[in-house]
Amino acid sequence: MSLRVQLLVFGLLTLVLPWTAIRYVEEMEAALRGGLEQSLLASATTVAAALEEQGAPLCGSVPCASSGSDAAADVVARGTTIYAAPLAEEPSVDGVRDDWSVADEAAVVLPGGQRVWAGVRGRFAYLFVAVRDRDLVYRRQPGQLPYGDRLVLATEPTPGAVRWLLLVTSAPGAFRAQETLPTRFEPTESYDERVVGAWQETADGYAVEVRIPLALVGAHLGVGVIDVDRAGSDYSVTLAATWDDATRAPGAFIYQRPELGALLAPFGRAGGRFRVLDADGWVLADAGRVAEPAAEPERESLLADLFRLALRHTETPYPTEQPAGRIAAAPLRRALGGDGATAWYGRAQGQDAIVAAAVPIAGPRGPIGAVLLERASDPILTLTNDALVRLMSLTVLASVLVALGLLGYAAWLSLRVRRLANAAETALGPRGEIRVGMPGEGARDELGDLARSFAHLLARLREHTEYLRTLSGKLSHELRTPLAVVTTSLDNLEHERQTAAADEYLGRLRQGAERLDAILVAMSEAAQLEQAIGETRAEPFDLAAVVAACCAAYRDVYPEREIAYRGAAADARVVGSGELVAQLLDKLVDNAVGFSAAGSRIDVALDDVGRELVLGVTNRGPPLPATMRGRIFDSLVSIREQRDGKPHLGLGLHIVALIAKFHGGRAEAEDLPDGTGVVFRVWFARAR
């Protein structure tokens, strides 16, 4: 892991601070939510206790005399419940629903797609029935068949006494209800003047609007639609109704009770929406209202918006009443089982939430209903405090700035380390020169100390290398004077008369002096050549011409060897010195002659390998020693035995490497694949 990544990871640890703050805010939010829920439960409990104390009748799906689980079972056995919503104004009984304040989805749907809306205003219940019928059949004259399309109402003004009312007409318009029997639902011409209605044809059938006194309806109400259709010369009759087919008992008729509304009104004015539910969840009273969503807040900083988004709760959408007038939310219906419950819901606008609390209303045999209290609240209560938002925003901003600062510092520090590493890698030049300067030496920190240490080490290494490089020249210069004295003394001694034994020793001394002189000459030539390489001016020349001329001369110098030259390069122009290349080739051919037998062949080849030229010298002879493969081109390294009494100091191949570097190339040596000899190759950069 790089230094930059390590510091970045360390910088990210500063995000623990805003994370801790967020956790703290979440805990505070949970505490505030819990406090609000307990407050709403306490308010709802107070209302429930007041209703219990005043003995408020929860007349919902059954008469007030029955309550609890038995009442719920009675509702299921009797048929579909019809809930009458409160009407904002008294509608005109004209067969048109344009003055009804009841939503379309509040209708009770009968088999066949017929829909029934119910409403209450004052002392009257209102019904609106929309019937789909492609074949309208009106009633003929009294006593004649068919009786026509008609509606049937089942009411129960007193418990157990069901009354049946027939709604039939011979033409669109107003009509009166007739009493009938639950056998064939035929007209009886016995009218109930308290029930008035209007019949209107529609695009897909007809609509009937009816007004009926609440006293006549009672606790139960059923609606049936009788459809008469022509079938040739006869008629077919079908019935779609809300009552139970087996018992023909109408379902419950439920509406909001004015007396309960009067009891709730003082509590509703205190804030929030109070509703009273019967044992099956139907709304019997509704007072107060939930505050409208707050206005869109002014746009804050992006950081504050992100902070609010991170803490925002995902609220469940506010549940719809299924069916209309009945609370279906499972958390709230738990109150009907005897336990208090709370729930949070989100509004469609998303600006605030609704918190609801429900508590049971106790009866003689258990809960007979519940009080439901709803109130609007911010989804995140703690964020209403602008100071807290600013504090958290500044905390996050500070953490991000610290992380970015550490990242920038890591990048700068990594750059310094990389520059120092690159300088260390390139401290040794292609010609063996040592560059002493290190970047960042003037810095007063640990990296500056490291750079100064590197520079000091390289300076000492360059001094030592320079000493070694000039050692041969110094030795050559310093040894020549004593060698000259020895040689002069030998000349003088040879003119004196000596014994035979003395002549032998003098001869040996002469040979040693000559060998020492040869060594000094070689060392001096090597030092001069190395200096000359550094001072040589590079110029373009034809490498192939130089190699070919040298090979022609080698055939005369080494007649006991076969010198073969092959030049395959079409363009052999390089930048450098032809004289130095000739000296390089001299060293390679001399080395090949020294390691090959008389009469053998030495191959010299110049090949084209893309942007480079390769000069190869191959001889047959012993392979390279394994221990010398990596040091064959070092100075003062020799593996060749003395030939013709001449010492070999190991400078020839070192000079080859120096000349190759001068020409931007390199020198390599390897055994032939069959192990019968060695090939030396030198790469030259092609002139551009």
XYZ file of C-alpha atoms in Angstrom:
688
model
C 0.000 0.000 0.000
C 1.452 3.333 -1.064
C 2.155 6.152 1.364
C -0.589 8.223 -0.239
C -3.208 5.521 0.308
C -2.066 4.975 3.890
C -2.446 8.658 4.758
C -5.793 8.771 2.950
C -7.070 5.852 5.016
C -5.826 7.567 8.138
C -7.576 10.760 7.069
C -10.843 8.894 6.545
C -10.710 7.934 10.209
C -11.657 11.519 10.976
C -15.114 10.702 9.595
C -15.673 8.863 12.867
C -16.476 12.266 14.364
C -19.500 13.039 12.154
C -20.556 9.381 12.332
C -20.559 9.606 16.117
C -22.507 12.840 15.924
C -25.040 11.241 13.589
C -25.457 8.339 15.971
C -26.009 10.802 18.798
C -28.605 12.671 16.769
C -30.342 9.390 15.910
C -30.503 8.499 19.603
C -31.877 11.960 20.364
C -34.386 11.554 17.551
C -35.505 8.181 18.923
C -35.952 9.716 22.375
C -37.988 12.608 20.965
C -40.117 10.226 18.918
C -40.725 8.063 21.947
C -41.676 11.111 23.990
C -44.111 12.281 21.311
C -45.664 8.821 21.061
C -46.143 8.665 24.839
C -47.678 12.136 24.801
C -50.188 11.135 22.116
C -51.000 7.890 23.928
C -51.654 9.865 27.110
C -53.963 12.297 25.264
C -55.856 9.460 23.575
C -56.168 7.645 26.911
C -57.641 10.771 28.469
C -60.288 10.977 25.735
C -61.073 7.260 26.037
C -61.507 7.594 29.803
C -63.839 10.564 29.301
C -65.977 8.567 26.870
C -66.117 5.635 29.269
C -67.058 7.897 32.173
C -69.856 9.605 30.244
C -71.110 6.258 28.938
C -70.917 7.288 25.300
C -72.834 4.746 23.189
C -70.614 3.180 20.524
C -73.485 2.187 18.277
C -71.644 0.980 15.242
C -72.139 -2.278 13.414
C -74.710 -3.612 15.936
C -77.222 -2.102 18.376
C -75.764 -0.505 21.450
C -76.997 -3.363 23.606
C -74.455 -5.781 22.133
C -70.732 -5.232 21.944
C -67.382 -6.993 21.830
C -66.471 -10.051 19.779
C -70.058 -11.346 19.602
C -71.078 -8.206 17.772
C -68.332 -8.614 15.197
C -69.447 -12.174 14.518
C -73.041 -10.901 14.055
C -71.847 -8.414 11.437
C -70.181 -11.100 9.355
C -73.305 -13.334 9.435
C -75.694 -10.597 8.293
C -74.049 -9.287 5.111
C -72.054 -6.381 3.674
C -71.679 -3.331 5.891
C -72.676 0.022 4.390
C -70.833 3.053 5.762
C -72.465 6.440 5.278
C -70.013 9.283 5.057
C -70.994 12.701 6.421
C -72.159 15.034 3.653
C -70.942 18.602 3.541
C -74.352 19.833 2.341
C -77.799 18.416 1.771
C -77.928 17.018 -1.770
C -80.841 17.517 -4.131
C -82.664 14.258 -4.814
C -82.477 14.457 -8.607
C -80.561 11.336 -9.673
C -77.278 13.237 -10.225
C -74.295 12.915 -7.859
C -72.668 16.247 -8.629
C -73.553 17.698 -5.201
C -72.216 14.763 -3.177
C -69.033 15.261 -1.127
C -68.231 11.547 -1.087
C -65.234 10.164 -2.970
C -65.747 7.722 -5.836
C -63.715 5.022 -4.077
C -66.128 5.081 -1.096
C -68.737 3.113 -3.062
C -69.868 -0.397 -2.159
C -69.535 -2.560 -5.268
C -72.221 -5.172 -5.915
C -71.872 -8.222 -8.146
C -72.088 -7.138 -11.767
C -70.313 -3.822 -11.166
C -73.257 -1.937 -9.592
C -72.067 0.721 -7.120
C -73.733 2.166 -4.046
C -72.767 5.393 -2.224
C -74.215 6.267 1.188
C -74.189 9.549 3.066
C -75.759 11.182 6.105
C -76.903 14.742 6.557
C -79.005 15.771 9.534
C -81.854 13.279 10.170
C -81.646 11.643 6.763
C -79.598 8.989 5.043
C -78.948 9.355 1.335
C -78.267 6.564 -1.145
C -76.978 6.853 -4.687
C -76.985 3.677 -6.797
C -75.302 3.556 -10.230
C -76.501 0.568 -12.276
C -75.002 -0.746 -15.495
C -77.821 -2.043 -17.693
C -77.825 -2.227 -21.492
C -81.488 -3.273 -21.613
C -83.626 -0.911 -19.535
C -87.061 -2.311 -18.749
C -89.537 0.001 -17.012
C -92.623 -1.089 -15.082
C -95.830 -1.536 -17.049
C -99.287 -0.747 -15.757
C -99.993 -1.940 -12.227
C -100.792 -5.634 -12.139
C -99.067 -6.348 -15.482
C -95.816 -8.216 -16.000
C -92.974 -7.492 -16.129
C -92.448 -5.371 -13.058
C -89.312 -3.848 -14.690
C -85.819 -3.014 -13.411
C -86.043 -2.056 -9.738
C -84.156 -1.634 -6.475
C -84.896 -3.165 -3.089
C -83.969 -1.674 0.288
C -83.871 -3.698 3.511
C -84.009 -1.662 6.751
C -84.228 -2.598 10.414
C -85.756 0.281 12.394
C -86.136 -2.020 15.413
C -83.917 -5.018 16.221
C -85.112 -8.162 14.464
C -87.859 -6.410 12.429
C -86.700 -6.041 8.811
C -88.714 -3.844 6.449
C -88.471 -4.216 2.668
C -88.917 -1.224 0.355
C -89.214 -1.450 -3.430
C -87.905 1.352 -5.665
C -89.558 1.027 -9.068
C -90.871 3.415 -11.710
C -92.476 3.411 -15.113
C -90.378 6.330 -16.417
C -87.387 8.465 -15.395
C -88.061 11.069 -12.743
C -89.257 11.209 -9.150
C -90.913 8.189 -7.534
C -92.121 6.883 -4.162
C -90.986 3.784 -2.301
C -93.398 0.844 -1.902
C -93.435 -1.751 0.794
C -92.802 -5.280 -0.506
C -92.160 -8.827 0.660
C -88.811 -10.650 0.583
C -90.173 -13.363 -1.724
C -90.453 -12.025 -5.264
C -90.019 -8.286 -4.524
C -93.242 -7.355 -6.364
C -94.970 -3.954 -6.230
C -97.733 -3.684 -3.638
C -98.936 -0.149 -4.301
C -98.478 0.469 -0.546
C -96.311 3.572 -0.431
C -94.105 4.987 2.324
C -94.212 8.738 1.880
C -91.100 9.229 4.062
C -88.874 7.781 1.344
C -88.405 9.890 -1.798
C -86.252 9.173 -4.811
C -85.331 10.107 -8.389
C -84.538 7.868 -11.361
C -82.240 9.068 -14.168
C -80.993 7.260 -17.249
C -77.212 7.268 -17.860
C -74.937 6.392 -20.760
C -74.482 2.822 -19.552
C -77.684 2.268 -17.548
C -79.453 4.277 -14.901
C -78.899 5.974 -11.532
C -81.203 6.156 -8.535
C -80.903 8.728 -5.717
C -82.905 8.125 -2.509
C -83.483 9.998 0.754
C -84.634 7.966 3.751
C -84.990 8.943 7.427
C -82.358 7.555 9.754
C -85.098 6.355 12.080
C -86.474 4.179 9.275
C -83.042 2.743 8.462
C -82.095 1.725 11.996
C -78.911 -0.255 12.585
C -78.953 -2.306 9.387
C -79.370 -1.570 5.716
C -79.284 -3.677 2.585
C -79.434 -2.694 -1.086
C -80.416 -5.005 -3.918
C -80.589 -4.420 -7.677
C -83.068 -6.482 -9.712
C -82.207 -6.584 -13.411
C -84.917 -7.580 -15.883
C -83.774 -8.347 -19.434
C -85.756 -9.399 -22.476
C -85.248 -12.982 -23.653
C -87.304 -13.319 -26.757
C -90.961 -13.350 -25.718
C -90.004 -13.860 -22.075
C -87.857 -12.051 -19.480
C -84.871 -13.045 -17.333
C -84.517 -11.710 -13.767
C -81.254 -11.486 -11.744
C -80.603 -10.072 -8.272
C -77.384 -8.474 -6.966
C -77.617 -7.530 -3.267
C -75.571 -6.709 -0.192
C -77.481 -9.014 2.195
C -76.734 -12.606 3.037
C -78.407 -14.969 0.540
C -79.207 -17.620 3.165
C -80.737 -15.437 5.889
C -81.678 -12.373 3.799
C -80.518 -10.322 6.781
C -79.144 -6.906 5.790
C -75.667 -5.834 6.840
C -74.845 -3.099 9.294
C -75.487 0.543 8.520
C -72.821 2.718 10.135
C -72.447 6.463 10.205
C -70.832 9.056 12.423
C -72.817 9.776 15.582
C -73.504 13.437 16.352
C -73.477 12.810 20.098
C -69.975 11.327 19.906
C -68.845 14.217 17.742
C -70.079 16.655 20.364
C -68.042 14.854 23.032
C -64.906 14.919 20.847
C -65.176 18.518 19.704
C -63.446 20.091 22.768
C -60.502 17.700 22.412
C -60.206 18.314 18.668
C -59.818 22.044 19.223
C -56.717 21.324 21.349
C -54.818 20.100 18.292
C -54.713 16.924 16.243
C -57.436 14.732 14.793
C -59.495 12.550 17.146
C -61.565 9.641 15.834
C -63.689 7.099 17.694
C -63.819 3.578 16.278
C -66.313 0.842 16.988
C -65.318 -2.731 17.796
C -64.759 -3.500 14.100
C -62.747 -0.378 13.239
C -65.518 1.760 11.731
C -65.262 5.501 12.354
C -68.155 6.704 14.555
C -66.910 10.219 15.257
C -64.307 12.542 13.754
C -63.161 15.850 15.278
C -60.243 18.153 14.649
C -57.801 17.881 11.780
C -54.191 17.092 11.016
C -52.180 20.206 10.270
C -51.304 20.779 6.643
C -47.706 20.084 5.506
C -45.246 22.814 6.278
C -44.257 25.143 3.487
C -41.245 24.185 1.435
C -38.217 25.259 3.504
C -35.660 27.604 2.068
C -32.885 25.783 0.293
C -29.891 25.257 2.540
C -26.365 24.227 1.733
C -25.771 20.964 -0.085
C -23.991 19.590 2.978
C -27.001 20.318 5.175
C -29.281 18.645 2.629
C -27.067 15.550 2.598
C -27.050 15.519 6.384
C -30.834 15.652 6.506
C -31.037 12.917 3.888
C -28.733 10.667 5.915
C -30.953 11.003 8.982
C -34.294 10.859 7.198
C -36.594 8.009 8.203
C -38.359 5.958 5.551
C -41.969 6.338 6.662
C -44.751 4.015 5.529
C -47.268 5.849 3.310
C -50.413 6.852 5.127
C -52.876 3.937 4.793
C -56.190 4.388 3.046
C -59.417 3.255 4.686
C -60.365 -0.190 3.422
C -63.272 -0.036 2.873
C -64.070 3.659 3.196
C -64.774 4.589 6.805
C -62.973 1.611 8.295
C -59.438 1.758 9.759
C -57.466 -1.120 8.239
C -53.919 -0.313 9.427
C -52.711 -3.315 11.418
C -50.712 -1.306 14.040
C -53.770 0.805 14.882
C -56.232 -2.082 14.906
C -54.219 -3.626 17.739
C -55.962 -1.157 20.011
C -59.246 -2.957 19.308
C -57.671 -5.999 20.919
C -56.962 -4.125 24.129
C -53.415 -2.790 23.635
C -52.318 0.772 22.947
C -50.436 1.228 19.654
C -48.505 3.930 17.783
C -47.404 4.248 14.161
C -45.609 6.770 11.918
C -46.780 7.476 8.389
C -45.420 9.669 5.634
C -47.469 12.025 3.528
C -47.380 12.186 -0.222
C -45.754 15.627 -0.103
C -42.832 14.186 1.884
C -42.416 17.359 3.975
C -43.657 15.924 7.266
C -45.075 12.790 8.823
C -48.205 11.778 10.699
C -47.855 10.047 14.049
C -50.926 8.092 15.160
C -51.783 6.675 18.591
C -54.713 4.371 19.348
C -55.999 3.238 22.757
C -58.932 0.918 23.524
C -62.260 1.962 25.048
C -63.147 -0.555 27.753
C -66.582 -2.158 27.979
C -68.217 -4.705 30.265
C -66.889 -7.640 28.251
C -63.725 -6.135 26.817
C -62.854 -3.378 24.348
C -65.921 -1.943 22.613
C -63.963 0.490 20.471
C -60.908 2.707 20.325
C -59.809 6.332 20.262
C -57.442 7.245 17.435
C -55.356 10.425 17.684
C -53.314 11.678 14.703
C -50.940 14.625 14.638
C -48.460 16.011 12.093
C -44.802 16.086 13.013
C -41.429 16.645 11.345
C -39.960 13.286 10.241
C -36.698 14.287 11.946
C -37.592 16.329 14.972
C -34.045 17.220 15.941
C -33.323 18.809 12.598
C -35.805 21.569 13.290
C -32.989 23.053 15.326
C -30.991 25.097 12.804
C -28.078 25.414 15.213
C -27.753 21.632 15.356
C -27.836 21.393 11.577
C -25.099 23.996 11.284
C -23.004 22.270 13.932
C -23.257 18.911 12.203
C -22.601 20.468 8.808
C -19.470 22.176 10.111
C -18.328 18.893 11.685
C -18.675 17.025 8.423
C -17.054 19.876 6.492
C -14.103 19.947 8.897
C -13.640 16.185 8.572
C -13.695 16.386 4.793
C -11.183 19.250 4.815
C -8.876 17.254 7.102
C -9.139 14.237 4.818
C -8.422 16.367 1.738
C -5.521 18.079 3.519
C -3.993 14.733 4.446
C -4.513 13.522 0.897
C -2.741 16.594 -0.488
C 0.082 16.235 2.027
C 0.359 12.547 1.150
C 0.593 13.427 -2.548
C 3.320 16.010 -1.865
C 5.204 13.618 0.422
C 4.866 10.789 -2.092
C 6.206 13.083 -4.823
C 9.262 13.927 -2.729
C 9.936 10.258 -1.995
C 9.487 9.356 -5.672
C 11.886 12.125 -6.778
C 14.438 10.932 -4.247
C 14.025 7.327 -5.408
C 14.392 8.325 -9.077
C 17.526 10.332 -8.249
C 18.989 7.355 -6.387
C 18.212 5.027 -9.305
C 19.866 7.364 -11.834
C 22.831 8.362 -9.662
C 25.070 6.060 -11.732
C 25.310 7.353 -15.305
C 25.594 5.232 -18.474
C 29.368 5.797 -18.575
C 29.910 4.993 -14.940
C 29.858 8.609 -13.751
C 28.253 9.266 -10.353
C 25.841 12.174 -9.856
C 26.070 13.516 -6.333
C 23.160 15.984 -6.112
C 19.927 14.764 -4.465
C 16.571 16.595 -4.590
C 15.313 17.992 -1.283
C 18.705 18.351 0.391
C 17.701 21.729 1.783
C 14.576 20.432 3.572
C 14.691 20.480 7.381
C 12.863 17.216 7.961
C 13.572 13.489 7.881
C 13.414 13.326 4.075
C 15.912 16.161 3.892
C 18.227 14.236 6.250
C 17.839 11.158 4.044
C 18.626 13.167 0.887
C 21.736 14.669 2.512
C 22.860 11.205 3.645
C 22.491 9.886 0.096
C 24.394 12.867 -1.308
C 27.211 12.416 1.219
C 27.421 8.687 0.448
C 27.496 9.303 -3.309
C 30.167 11.971 -2.901
C 32.398 9.565 -1.011
C 31.679 6.841 -3.573
C 32.563 9.183 -6.440
C 35.824 10.108 -4.739
C 36.684 6.441 -4.313
C 35.706 5.629 -7.888
C 37.762 8.517 -9.186
C 40.672 7.265 -7.116
C 40.357 3.784 -8.587
C 39.944 5.160 -12.086
C 43.138 7.196 -11.876
C 45.045 4.565 -9.923
C 46.466 2.878 -12.987
C 47.761 6.195 -14.357
C 49.244 7.133 -11.002
C 50.905 3.759 -10.590
C 52.242 3.957 -14.114
C 53.701 7.382 -13.453
C 55.076 6.587 -10.006
C 56.670 3.256 -11.002
C 58.404 4.480 -14.129
C 61.150 6.312 -12.256
C 62.257 3.326 -10.073
C 61.872 1.071 -13.086
C 64.129 3.351 -15.094
C 66.701 3.184 -12.295
C 66.522 -0.603 -12.311
C 66.867 -0.744 -16.088
C 69.846 1.631 -16.101
C 71.553 -0.374 -13.371
C 71.046 -3.537 -15.400
C 72.642 -1.896 -18.420
C 75.675 -0.930 -16.348
C 75.987 -4.358 -14.757
C 75.916 -6.101 -18.099
C 79.054 -4.209 -19.165
C 80.912 -5.440 -16.118
C 82.547 -8.803 -16.123
C 80.374 -11.342 -14.288
C 80.385 -15.036 -13.619
C 78.156 -17.426 -15.484
C 75.764 -17.630 -12.520
C 75.538 -13.847 -12.337
C 74.681 -13.691 -16.040
C 71.733 -16.037 -15.455
C 70.375 -13.901 -12.620
C 70.849 -10.730 -14.618
C 68.913 -12.265 -17.492
C 66.018 -13.085 -15.205
C 66.093 -9.575 -13.744
C 66.023 -8.146 -17.275
C 62.986 -10.226 -18.166
C 61.138 -9.089 -14.992
C 61.897 -5.453 -15.708
C 60.634 -5.786 -19.267
C 57.418 -7.432 -18.069
C 56.910 -4.690 -15.494
C 57.477 -2.092 -18.197
C 54.865 -3.762 -20.406
C 52.359 -3.711 -17.588
C 52.943 -0.027 -16.990
C 52.591 0.688 -20.703
C 49.265 -1.180 -20.799
C 47.972 0.618 -17.730
C 49.008 3.957 -19.166
C 47.368 3.196 -22.502
C 44.132 2.114 -20.753
C 43.994 5.315 -18.719
C 44.726 7.419 -21.778
C 42.099 5.561 -23.807
C 39.429 6.015 -21.117
C 40.231 9.724 -21.008
C 40.160 9.896 -24.777
C 36.725 8.269 -24.892
C 35.317 10.960 -22.644
C 36.840 13.700 -24.788
C 35.972 12.238 -28.189
C 33.486 14.215 -30.269
C 30.658 12.080 -31.650
C 30.081 12.306 -35.397
C 28.020 10.240 -37.882
C 29.979 7.478 -39.713
C 29.364 4.249 -41.578
C 29.836 1.350 -39.157
C 29.816 -1.264 -41.931
C 32.728 0.427 -43.715
C 34.827 0.556 -40.537
C 34.185 -3.115 -39.725
C 34.901 -4.265 -43.263
C 38.207 -2.340 -43.386
C 39.305 -3.754 -40.046
C 38.487 -7.329 -41.066
C 40.582 -6.940 -44.227
C 43.527 -5.841 -42.090
C 43.052 -8.700 -39.615
C 43.590 -11.260 -42.366
C 47.149 -9.958 -42.720
C 47.761 -9.604 -38.987
C 46.437 -13.074 -38.122
C 47.318 -15.287 -41.117
C 46.936 -18.428 -38.990
C 43.161 -17.663 -38.531
C 40.373 -17.431 -41.076
C 38.634 -14.072 -40.637
C 35.120 -14.165 -42.180
C 32.998 -11.028 -42.393
C 29.260 -10.833 -43.115
C 27.469 -7.483 -43.355
C 23.660 -7.746 -43.611
C 22.777 -4.179 -42.574
C 21.446 -2.010 -45.398
C 21.932 1.241 -43.493
C 24.745 1.147 -40.906
C 25.084 4.802 -39.993
C 25.768 5.500 -36.322
C 26.883 8.522 -34.299
C 30.197 8.177 -32.502
C 33.818 7.574 -33.406
C 35.050 5.200 -36.095
C 38.501 5.150 -34.448
C 37.022 3.958 -31.168
C 34.990 1.276 -32.977
C 38.185 0.064 -34.605
C 39.840 -0.215 -31.169
C 36.723 -2.055 -29.899
C 36.955 -4.529 -32.778
C 40.704 -4.917 -32.181
C 40.029 -6.021 -28.597
C 37.278 -8.444 -29.610
C 39.269 -10.069 -32.445
C 42.410 -10.262 -30.272
C 40.320 -11.963 -27.564
C 38.867 -14.378 -30.151
C 42.336 -15.223 -31.464
C 43.574 -15.827 -27.922
C 40.815 -18.395 -27.197
C 40.830 -20.226 -30.541
C 43.166 -22.768 -32.102
C 45.419 -22.075 -35.095
C 43.632 -22.628 -38.401
C 40.186 -22.047 -36.860
C 37.613 -19.589 -38.153
C 36.575 -16.295 -36.552
C 33.213 -14.902 -37.746
C 32.529 -11.156 -37.725
C 28.916 -10.145 -38.514
C 27.010 -6.851 -38.629
C 23.217 -7.339 -38.478
C 20.218 -5.031 -38.588
C 17.734 -5.460 -35.665
C 15.250 -2.614 -36.091
C 16.494 0.582 -34.493
C 19.826 -0.980 -33.516
C 22.841 -2.550 -35.209
C 24.513 -5.630 -33.706
C 28.224 -6.357 -34.201
C 29.051 -9.972 -33.369
C 32.450 -11.751 -33.091
C 32.336 -15.573 -32.817
C 35.213 -17.935 -32.162
C 35.481 -21.668 -31.595
C 37.057 -22.558 -28.289
C 36.392 -23.086 -24.584
C 33.149 -21.741 -23.083
C 32.974 -18.885 -20.615
C 33.699 -19.809 -16.982
C 30.457 -19.903 -14.983
C 31.958 -17.792 -12.189
C 33.015 -14.995 -14.572
C 29.862 -14.525 -16.662
C 28.655 -11.489 -14.719
C 32.127 -9.827 -14.476
C 33.590 -10.473 -17.923
C 33.480 -6.743 -18.860
C 34.785 -5.429 -15.503
C 38.138 -3.714 -15.178
C 41.240 -5.806 -14.281
C 39.380 -9.077 -14.871
C 41.136 -11.642 -17.101
C 40.631 -15.350 -17.691
C 43.287 -15.716 -20.456
C 46.671 -17.213 -19.817
C 49.846 -15.288 -20.700
C 50.743 -15.613 -24.406
C 54.190 -14.936 -25.906
C 55.425 -13.712 -22.519
C 52.918 -10.808 -22.579
C 50.853 -10.095 -19.445
C 47.080 -9.672 -19.673
C 45.560 -7.211 -17.193
C 41.890 -7.717 -18.124
C 41.431 -4.231 -19.578
C 40.527 -5.168 -23.142
C 36.874 -6.188 -22.609
C 36.418 -3.362 -20.129
C 37.440 -0.931 -22.877
C 34.933 -2.668 -25.197
C 32.159 -1.962 -22.684
C 33.231 1.693 -22.360
C 33.216 2.225 -26.120
C 29.799 0.526 -26.428
C 28.307 2.852 -23.785
C 29.830 5.846 -25.586
C 27.839 4.822 -28.675
C 24.595 4.429 -26.679
C 24.755 0.637 -26.744
C 25.838 -2.304 -24.642
C 28.108 -5.356 -24.789
C 27.208 -8.975 -24.013
C 28.924 -12.366 -24.187
C 27.436 -15.855 -24.237
C 28.311 -19.415 -25.209
C 27.243 -20.836 -28.527
C 24.175 -23.088 -28.315
C 26.237 -26.203 -29.136
C 28.898 -25.277 -26.544
C 31.752 -25.174 -29.114
C 32.654 -21.525 -28.647
C 31.727 -18.018 -27.555
C 30.033 -15.066 -29.252
C 30.533 -11.423 -28.235
C 27.837 -8.944 -29.324
C 27.859 -5.149 -29.225
C 24.674 -3.090 -29.800
C 24.906 0.313 -31.505
C 22.115 2.889 -31.678
C 21.258 3.716 -35.284
C 21.706 7.338 -36.350
C 18.444 9.266 -36.793
